[in-house]
Short mmCIF file of C-alpha atoms and ligand atoms in Angstrom, two decimals:
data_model
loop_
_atom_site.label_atom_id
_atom_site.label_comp_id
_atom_site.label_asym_id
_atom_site.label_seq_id
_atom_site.Cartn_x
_atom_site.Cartn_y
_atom_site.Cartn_z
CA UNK A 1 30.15 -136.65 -115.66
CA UNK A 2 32.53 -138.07 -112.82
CA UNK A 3 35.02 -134.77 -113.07
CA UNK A 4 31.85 -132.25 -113.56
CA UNK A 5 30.50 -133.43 -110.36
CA UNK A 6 33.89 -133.21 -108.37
CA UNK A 7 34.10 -129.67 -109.35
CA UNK A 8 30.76 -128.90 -107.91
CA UNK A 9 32.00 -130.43 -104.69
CA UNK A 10 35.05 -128.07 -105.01
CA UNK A 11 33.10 -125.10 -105.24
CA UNK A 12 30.83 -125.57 -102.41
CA UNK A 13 33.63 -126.04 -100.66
CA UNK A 14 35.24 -123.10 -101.34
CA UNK A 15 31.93 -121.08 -100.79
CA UNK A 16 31.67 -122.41 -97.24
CA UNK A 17 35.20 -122.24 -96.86
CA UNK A 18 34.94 -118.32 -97.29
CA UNK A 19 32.59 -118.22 -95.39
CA UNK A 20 34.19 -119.76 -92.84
CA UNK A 21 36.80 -117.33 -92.26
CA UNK A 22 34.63 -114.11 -92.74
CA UNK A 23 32.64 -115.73 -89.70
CA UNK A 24 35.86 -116.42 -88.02
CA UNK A 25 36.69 -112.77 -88.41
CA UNK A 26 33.24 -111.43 -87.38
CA UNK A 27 33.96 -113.65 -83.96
CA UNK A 28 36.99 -112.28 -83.62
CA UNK A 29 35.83 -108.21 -84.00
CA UNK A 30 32.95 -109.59 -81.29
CA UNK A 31 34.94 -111.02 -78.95
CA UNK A 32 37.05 -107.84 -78.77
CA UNK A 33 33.91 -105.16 -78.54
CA UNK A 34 32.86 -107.35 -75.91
CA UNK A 35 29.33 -108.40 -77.86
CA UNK A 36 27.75 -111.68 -77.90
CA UNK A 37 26.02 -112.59 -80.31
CA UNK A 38 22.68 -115.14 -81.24
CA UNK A 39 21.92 -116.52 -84.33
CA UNK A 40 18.32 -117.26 -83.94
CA UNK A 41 17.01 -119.78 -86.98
CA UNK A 42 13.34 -120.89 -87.20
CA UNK A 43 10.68 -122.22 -90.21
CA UNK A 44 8.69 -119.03 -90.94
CA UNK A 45 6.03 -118.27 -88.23
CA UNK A 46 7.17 -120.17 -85.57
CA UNK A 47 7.81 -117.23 -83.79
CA UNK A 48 11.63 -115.49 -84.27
CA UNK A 49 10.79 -111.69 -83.88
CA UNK A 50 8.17 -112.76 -80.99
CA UNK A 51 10.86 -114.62 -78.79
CA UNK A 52 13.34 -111.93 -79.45
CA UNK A 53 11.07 -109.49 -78.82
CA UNK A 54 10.50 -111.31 -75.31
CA UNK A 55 14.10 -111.79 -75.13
CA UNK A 56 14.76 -108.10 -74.95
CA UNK A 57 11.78 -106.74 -72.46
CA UNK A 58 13.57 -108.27 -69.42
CA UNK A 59 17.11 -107.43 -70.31
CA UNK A 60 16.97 -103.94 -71.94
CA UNK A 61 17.85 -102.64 -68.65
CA UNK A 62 20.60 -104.31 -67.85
CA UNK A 63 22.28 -104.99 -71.31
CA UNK A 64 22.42 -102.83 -74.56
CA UNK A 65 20.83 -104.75 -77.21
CA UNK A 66 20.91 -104.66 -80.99
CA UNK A 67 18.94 -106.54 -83.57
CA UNK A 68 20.03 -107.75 -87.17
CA UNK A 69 16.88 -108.85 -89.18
CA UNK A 70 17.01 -110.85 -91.93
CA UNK A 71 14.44 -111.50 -94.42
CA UNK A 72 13.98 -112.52 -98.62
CA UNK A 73 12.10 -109.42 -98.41
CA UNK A 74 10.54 -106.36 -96.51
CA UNK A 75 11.52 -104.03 -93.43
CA UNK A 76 8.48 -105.23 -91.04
CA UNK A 77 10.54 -106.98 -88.94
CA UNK A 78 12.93 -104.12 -88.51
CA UNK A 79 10.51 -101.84 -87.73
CA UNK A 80 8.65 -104.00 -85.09
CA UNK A 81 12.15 -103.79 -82.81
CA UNK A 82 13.08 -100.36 -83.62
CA UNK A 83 9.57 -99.27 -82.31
CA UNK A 84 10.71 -100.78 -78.91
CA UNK A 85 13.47 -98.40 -79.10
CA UNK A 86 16.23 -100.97 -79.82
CA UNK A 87 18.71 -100.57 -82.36
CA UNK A 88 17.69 -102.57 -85.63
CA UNK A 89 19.60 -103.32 -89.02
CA UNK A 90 17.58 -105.20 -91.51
CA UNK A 91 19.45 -107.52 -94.31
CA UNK A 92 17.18 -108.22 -97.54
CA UNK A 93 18.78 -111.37 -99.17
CA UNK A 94 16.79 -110.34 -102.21
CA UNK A 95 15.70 -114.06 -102.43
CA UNK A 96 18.25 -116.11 -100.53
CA UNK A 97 17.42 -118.18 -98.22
CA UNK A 98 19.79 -117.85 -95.28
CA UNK A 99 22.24 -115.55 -94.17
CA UNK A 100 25.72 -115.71 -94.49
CA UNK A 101 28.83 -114.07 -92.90
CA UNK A 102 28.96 -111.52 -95.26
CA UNK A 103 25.80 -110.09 -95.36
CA UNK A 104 26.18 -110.25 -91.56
CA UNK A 105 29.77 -108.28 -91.75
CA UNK A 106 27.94 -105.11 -93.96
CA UNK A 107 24.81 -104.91 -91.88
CA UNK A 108 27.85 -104.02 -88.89
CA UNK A 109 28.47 -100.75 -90.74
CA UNK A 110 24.67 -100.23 -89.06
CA UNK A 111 26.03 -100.71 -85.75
CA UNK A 112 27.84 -98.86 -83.70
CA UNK A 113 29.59 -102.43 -81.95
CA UNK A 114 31.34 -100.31 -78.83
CA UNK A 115 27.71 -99.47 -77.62
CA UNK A 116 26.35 -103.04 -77.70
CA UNK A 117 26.18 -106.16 -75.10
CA UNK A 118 24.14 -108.27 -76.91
CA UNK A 119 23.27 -108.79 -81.16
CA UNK A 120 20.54 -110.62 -81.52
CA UNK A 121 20.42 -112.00 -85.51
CA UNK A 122 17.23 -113.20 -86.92
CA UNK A 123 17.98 -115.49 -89.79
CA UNK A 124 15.65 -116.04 -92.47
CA UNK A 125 12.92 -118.37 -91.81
CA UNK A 126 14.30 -121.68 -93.25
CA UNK A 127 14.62 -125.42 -91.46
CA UNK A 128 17.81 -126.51 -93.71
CA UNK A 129 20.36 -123.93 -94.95
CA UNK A 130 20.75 -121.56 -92.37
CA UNK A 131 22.97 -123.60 -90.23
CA UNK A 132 25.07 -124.56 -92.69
CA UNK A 133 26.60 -121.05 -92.98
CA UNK A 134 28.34 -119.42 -89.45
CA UNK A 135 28.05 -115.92 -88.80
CA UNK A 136 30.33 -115.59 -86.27
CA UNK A 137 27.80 -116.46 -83.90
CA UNK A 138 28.47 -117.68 -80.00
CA UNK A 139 25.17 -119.50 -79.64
CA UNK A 140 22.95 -120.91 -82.19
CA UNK A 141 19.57 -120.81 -81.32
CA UNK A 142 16.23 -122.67 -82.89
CA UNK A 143 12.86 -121.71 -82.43
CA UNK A 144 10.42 -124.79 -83.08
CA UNK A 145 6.54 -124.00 -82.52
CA UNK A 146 4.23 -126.66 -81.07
CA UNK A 147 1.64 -125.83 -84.48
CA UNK A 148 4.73 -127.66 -86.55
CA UNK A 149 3.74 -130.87 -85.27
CA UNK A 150 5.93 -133.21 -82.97
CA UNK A 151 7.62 -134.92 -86.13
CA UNK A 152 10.03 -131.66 -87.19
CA UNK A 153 12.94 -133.38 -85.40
CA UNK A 154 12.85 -136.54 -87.52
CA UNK A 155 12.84 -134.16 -90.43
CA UNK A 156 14.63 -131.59 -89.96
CA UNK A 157 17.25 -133.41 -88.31
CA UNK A 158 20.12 -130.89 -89.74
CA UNK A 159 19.08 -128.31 -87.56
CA UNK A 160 17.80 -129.83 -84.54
CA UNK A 161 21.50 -131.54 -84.37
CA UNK A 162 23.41 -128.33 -84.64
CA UNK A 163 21.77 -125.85 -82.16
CA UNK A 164 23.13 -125.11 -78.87
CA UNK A 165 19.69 -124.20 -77.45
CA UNK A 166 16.28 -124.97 -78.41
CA UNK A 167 13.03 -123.13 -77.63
CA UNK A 168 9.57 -124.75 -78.01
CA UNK A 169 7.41 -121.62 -79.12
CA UNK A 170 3.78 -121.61 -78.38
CA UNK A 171 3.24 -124.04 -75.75
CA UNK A 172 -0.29 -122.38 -74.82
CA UNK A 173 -2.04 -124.04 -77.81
CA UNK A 174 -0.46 -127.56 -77.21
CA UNK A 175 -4.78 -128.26 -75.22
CA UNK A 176 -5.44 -127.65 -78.81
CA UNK A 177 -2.67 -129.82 -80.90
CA UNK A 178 -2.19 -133.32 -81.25
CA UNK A 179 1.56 -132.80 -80.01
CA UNK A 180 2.93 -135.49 -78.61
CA UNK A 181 5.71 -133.82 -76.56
CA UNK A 182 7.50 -137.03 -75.48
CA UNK A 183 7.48 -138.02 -79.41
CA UNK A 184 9.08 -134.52 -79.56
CA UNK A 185 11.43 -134.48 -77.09
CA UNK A 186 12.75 -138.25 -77.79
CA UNK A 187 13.83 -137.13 -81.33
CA UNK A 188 15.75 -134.06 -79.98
CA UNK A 189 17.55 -136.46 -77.55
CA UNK A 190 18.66 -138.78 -80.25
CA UNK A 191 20.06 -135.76 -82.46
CA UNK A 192 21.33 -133.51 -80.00
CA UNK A 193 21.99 -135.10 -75.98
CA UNK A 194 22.95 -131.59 -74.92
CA UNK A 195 20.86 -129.14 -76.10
CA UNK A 196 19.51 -127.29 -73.83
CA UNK A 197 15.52 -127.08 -74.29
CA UNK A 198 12.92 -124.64 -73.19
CA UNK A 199 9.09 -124.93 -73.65
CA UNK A 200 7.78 -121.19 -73.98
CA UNK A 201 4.99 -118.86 -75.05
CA UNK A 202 5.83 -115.89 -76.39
CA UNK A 203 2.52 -115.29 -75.97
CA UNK A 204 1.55 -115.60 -72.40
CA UNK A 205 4.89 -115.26 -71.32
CA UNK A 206 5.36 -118.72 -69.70
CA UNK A 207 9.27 -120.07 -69.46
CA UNK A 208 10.69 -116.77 -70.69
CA UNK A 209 12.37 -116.16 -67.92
CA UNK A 210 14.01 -119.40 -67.93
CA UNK A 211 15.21 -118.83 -71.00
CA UNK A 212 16.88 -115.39 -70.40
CA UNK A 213 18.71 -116.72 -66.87
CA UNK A 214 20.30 -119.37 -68.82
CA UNK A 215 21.31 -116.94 -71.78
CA UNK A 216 22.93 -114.73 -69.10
CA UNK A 217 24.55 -117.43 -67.70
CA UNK A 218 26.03 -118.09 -70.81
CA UNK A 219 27.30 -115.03 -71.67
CA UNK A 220 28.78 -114.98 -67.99
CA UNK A 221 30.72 -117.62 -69.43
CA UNK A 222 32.55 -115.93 -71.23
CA UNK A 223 32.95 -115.70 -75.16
CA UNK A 224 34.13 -118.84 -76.02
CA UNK A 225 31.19 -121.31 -78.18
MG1 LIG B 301 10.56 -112.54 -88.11
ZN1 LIG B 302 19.68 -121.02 -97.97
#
């Protein structure tokens, strides 16, 4: 029993290990095409294609943008961001649950990587696994959604500690919700002091543009996580 269960633990290491360096390798053909990239991670429905799609109306003019979109299942995702006109590769994980480097790495054979400033990658909609596997990713983004409730940081605590930024989706139903947002915020604080945090609505529009000013600044930056 003790040995069977150590060589579990070796092969998830390895997995992630390989993973690891495929993401490592992705960064590395990023950094030189000049393309930053997002990995944006949500539960289902809190709003991932919405606050890209948001994300790209104000920059489309000033950046060339490309989605990855990855789902268990489907194309409608895809489709919704290559009717803006905006370059769009969907991954089916044919029942995973994440995305990993890999999958990432063949949906670039979509891309033309010379012709783009920013990648935007939708992971699949899933509060644990997701983070656990890099992409190649500069920023890591989370989309939480006020209709979640004001106790996902206590439970998800995984994710909420391991995202650079965090966006509070649908902030024009909190008259509606019993969201507390200081109950909110206070577990975000304790997992993740530096986060940087932005209430929005994809929806009305509200805090979108704060949003995008930071994520330029960022990329500004430079390339480095
Ligand atoms: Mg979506
Ligand atoms: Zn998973």
């Amino acid at each position: 029993m003790q040995e069977a269960r150590g060589k579990t633990v070796t092969v998830i290491k390895d997995i992630l290990g390989a993973n690891e360096q495929i993401a490592l390798e992705n960064r590395g053909l990023f950094n030189e095409k000049g393309v930053f990239v997002l990995n944006v991670m949500a539960a289902p429905g809190a709003g991932k294609t919405s606050l890209i799609q948001r994300t790209i109306e104000p920059l489309r003019d000033r950046l060339r943008i490309a989605v990855i979109e990855g789902d268990v299942a489907s194309t409608i995702d895809a489709d919704r961001i290559a009717g803006l006109g905006i370059p769009a590769v969907q991954i089916n994980t044919g029942g995973a649950c994440h995305l990993d480097a890999s999958m990432v790495r063949s949906a670039l054979s979509g891309l033309s990587l010379e012709d783009i400033d920013l990648l935007l990658v939708e992971n699949v909609g899933n509060l644990i696994c997701p983070t656990g596997f890099a992409l190649g990713e500069h920023l890591k983004v989370m989309v939480s959604s006020t209709p979640e409730g004001d106790d996902k940081p206590y439970k998800y605590p995984g994710m909420f500690s391991a995202v650079d930024v965090l966006l509070l989706n649908k902030v024009d139903l909190l008259p509606l919700l019993d969201f507390d947002m200081d109950t909110f915020r206070r577990g975000v604080e304790a997992l993740n002091p530096n986060v940087a945090f932005f209430p929005v609505s994809c929806k009305t529009g509200e805090g979108i543009e704060a949003w995008v000013e930071w994520l330029l600044a960022r990329r500004d930056q430079g390339f480095q996580p």
